[in-house]
XYZ file of N, CA, C and O in Angstrom:
212
model
N 1.300 -1.113 -0.330
C 0.324 0.066 -0.180
C 0.735 1.494 -0.049
O 0.856 2.324 -0.859
N 2.231 1.478 0.777
C 2.457 2.219 1.347
C 3.306 2.419 0.035
O 3.975 3.730 -0.458
N 4.238 1.720 -0.834
C 4.392 1.656 -2.401
C 3.264 2.248 -3.522
O 4.277 2.652 -4.034
N 2.770 1.687 -3.459
C 2.061 2.677 -4.001
C 1.640 4.045 -3.740
O 1.406 4.798 -5.428
N 1.351 4.609 -3.162
C 1.678 5.682 -2.395
C 2.490 6.388 -2.812
O 3.042 7.547 -3.519
N 3.491 6.299 -2.783
C 4.889 6.640 -2.839
C 4.759 6.993 -4.658
O 5.536 7.346 -5.176
N 4.567 6.000 -5.502
C 4.759 6.117 -6.775
C 4.123 6.563 -7.324
O 3.862 7.285 -8.238
N 2.765 7.134 -6.797
C 1.851 7.667 -7.663
C 2.254 9.364 -6.916
O 2.557 9.969 -7.759
N 2.968 9.994 -5.953
C 3.652 10.595 -5.519
C 5.163 11.340 -6.683
O 5.312 11.829 -7.314
N 5.793 10.485 -6.934
C 6.532 10.742 -7.394
C 5.757 10.561 -8.974
O 6.974 11.258 -9.763
N 5.240 9.953 -9.663
C 5.113 10.260 -10.383
C 4.297 11.841 -11.228
O 4.684 12.472 -11.718
N 3.298 12.307 -9.626
C 3.129 13.401 -9.642
C 3.645 14.814 -9.975
O 4.074 15.461 -10.746
N 5.425 14.494 -9.237
C 6.339 15.226 -8.876
C 6.858 14.866 -10.592
O 7.415 16.214 -10.651
N 6.843 13.662 -10.845
C 7.716 13.481 -12.655
C 6.863 14.922 -13.177
O 7.602 15.470 -14.012
N 5.742 14.483 -12.663
C 4.641 15.869 -14.081
C 4.787 17.145 -14.041
O 4.563 18.068 -14.680
N 5.087 17.449 -13.344
C 4.937 18.580 -12.483
C 6.464 19.140 -12.667
O 6.654 20.694 -12.957
N 7.710 17.972 -12.823
C 9.312 18.753 -13.219
C 8.789 19.191 -14.290
O 9.513 20.570 -14.813
N 8.284 17.903 -14.845
C 8.175 18.321 -16.772
C 7.491 19.256 -17.208
O 8.305 20.072 -17.816
N 6.420 20.262 -16.249
C 5.652 20.950 -16.867
C 6.177 22.207 -16.436
O 6.353 23.284 -17.383
N 7.197 22.363 -15.266
C 7.960 23.184 -15.502
C 9.141 23.817 -16.199
O 9.343 24.672 -16.636
N 9.681 22.276 -16.219
C 10.652 23.067 -17.401
C 10.696 22.999 -18.844
O 10.883 24.190 -19.800
N 9.365 22.004 -19.074
C 8.233 22.806 -20.355
C 8.312 24.533 -20.751
O 8.525 24.675 -21.119
N 7.352 25.036 -19.717
C 6.985 26.761 -19.412
C 8.983 26.940 -19.074
O 9.128 28.527 -19.781
N 9.565 26.873 -18.772
C 11.165 27.278 -18.731
C 11.865 27.322 -20.322
O 11.911 28.956 -20.665
N 11.330 26.572 -21.036
C 11.863 26.299 -22.594
C 11.472 27.468 -23.068
O 12.014 27.700 -24.071
N 9.759 27.169 -23.029
C 8.671 28.164 -23.538
C 9.704 29.484 -23.131
O 9.247 30.421 -24.456
N 9.560 30.184 -22.316
C 10.198 31.615 -21.707
C 11.558 31.614 -22.549
O 11.480 32.447 -23.235
N 12.218 30.472 -22.457
C 13.569 31.008 -23.137
C 13.687 31.156 -24.430
O 14.145 31.993 -25.384
N 12.408 30.242 -24.960
C 12.476 30.455 -26.743
C 11.744 31.601 -27.137
O 12.628 32.280 -28.176
N 10.914 32.572 -26.128
C 10.408 33.492 -26.815
C 11.509 34.745 -26.483
O 10.900 34.990 -26.990
N 12.443 34.223 -25.474
C 12.977 35.283 -24.481
C 13.818 35.501 -25.960
O 14.515 36.500 -26.350
N 14.500 34.312 -27.413
C 15.042 34.495 -27.799
C 15.084 34.962 -29.293
O 15.556 35.763 -30.447
N 14.071 34.573 -29.218
C 13.331 35.468 -30.512
C 12.904 36.745 -30.481
O 12.776 37.406 -31.093
N 12.670 37.225 -28.970
C 12.093 38.792 -28.663
C 13.391 39.264 -29.413
O 13.839 40.200 -29.980
N 14.810 38.538 -28.907
C 16.700 39.433 -28.998
C 16.349 39.036 -30.400
O 17.590 40.158 -30.973
N 16.238 38.022 -30.593
C 16.881 37.868 -32.524
C 16.544 38.759 -33.397
O 16.570 39.609 -34.443
N 14.926 39.379 -32.907
C 13.852 40.033 -33.850
C 15.011 41.317 -33.739
O 14.588 42.211 -34.322
N 14.779 41.540 -32.443
C 16.111 43.171 -32.072
C 17.029 43.220 -32.639
O 16.869 44.026 -33.405
N 17.394 42.412 -32.838
C 19.005 42.107 -33.488
C 18.897 42.400 -34.666
O 19.487 43.551 -35.628
N 17.691 41.648 -35.189
C 17.505 42.232 -36.855
C 17.173 43.475 -37.411
O 17.696 44.442 -38.390
N 16.010 44.727 -36.165
C 15.767 45.531 -36.368
C 17.279 46.634 -36.496
O 17.167 47.249 -36.910
N 17.369 46.108 -35.191
C 19.127 47.207 -35.328
C 20.027 46.661 -36.343
O 20.767 47.650 -37.000
N 20.352 45.578 -36.741
C 20.567 45.340 -38.066
C 20.770 46.425 -39.633
O 21.203 46.695 -40.133
N 18.674 45.705 -39.628
C 18.394 46.652 -41.073
C 18.539 48.267 -40.623
O 18.672 48.704 -41.214
N 18.052 48.655 -39.004
C 18.864 49.834 -39.604
C 20.259 51.108 -39.497
O 19.926 51.584 -40.059
N 20.912 49.704 -39.783
C 22.301 50.294 -39.496
C 22.810 50.121 -40.923
O 23.439 50.879 -40.978
N 22.037 49.564 -41.992
C 22.223 49.189 -43.241
C 21.556 50.090 -43.320
O 22.328 50.937 -45.059
N 20.893 50.668 -43.107
C 20.045 52.245 -43.352
C 20.370 53.149 -43.639
O 21.090 53.609 -44.440
N 21.771 53.448 -42.527
C 22.076 54.117 -42.366
C 23.559 54.863 -43.332
O 24.428 55.266 -43.681
N 24.337 52.994 -43.125
C 25.053 53.445 -44.066
C 25.065 53.151 -45.597
O 26.227 53.129 -46.632
N 23.413 52.997 -46.140
C 23.126 52.807 -47.702
C 23.648 51.543 -48.471
O 24.416 51.490 -49.255
N 23.730 50.411 -47.366
C 23.770 49.050 -47.762
C 22.506 48.146 -48.418
O 21.740 48.092 -47.079
N 22.646 47.991 -49.528
C 21.234 47.195 -49.739
C 21.480 45.973 -49.161
O 21.901 45.603 -48.609
């Protein structure tokens, strides 16, 4: 009986950890995407300033 309770708790903990890691990865991907968009804006602006097509 105790073994089943412990395995159930372990499965719940693993699910929670998976959800936390997934949300962290999504945040990191969103941050990288916004940073790359910002870099593209800077590159396009500097190209316009230097008259590079």
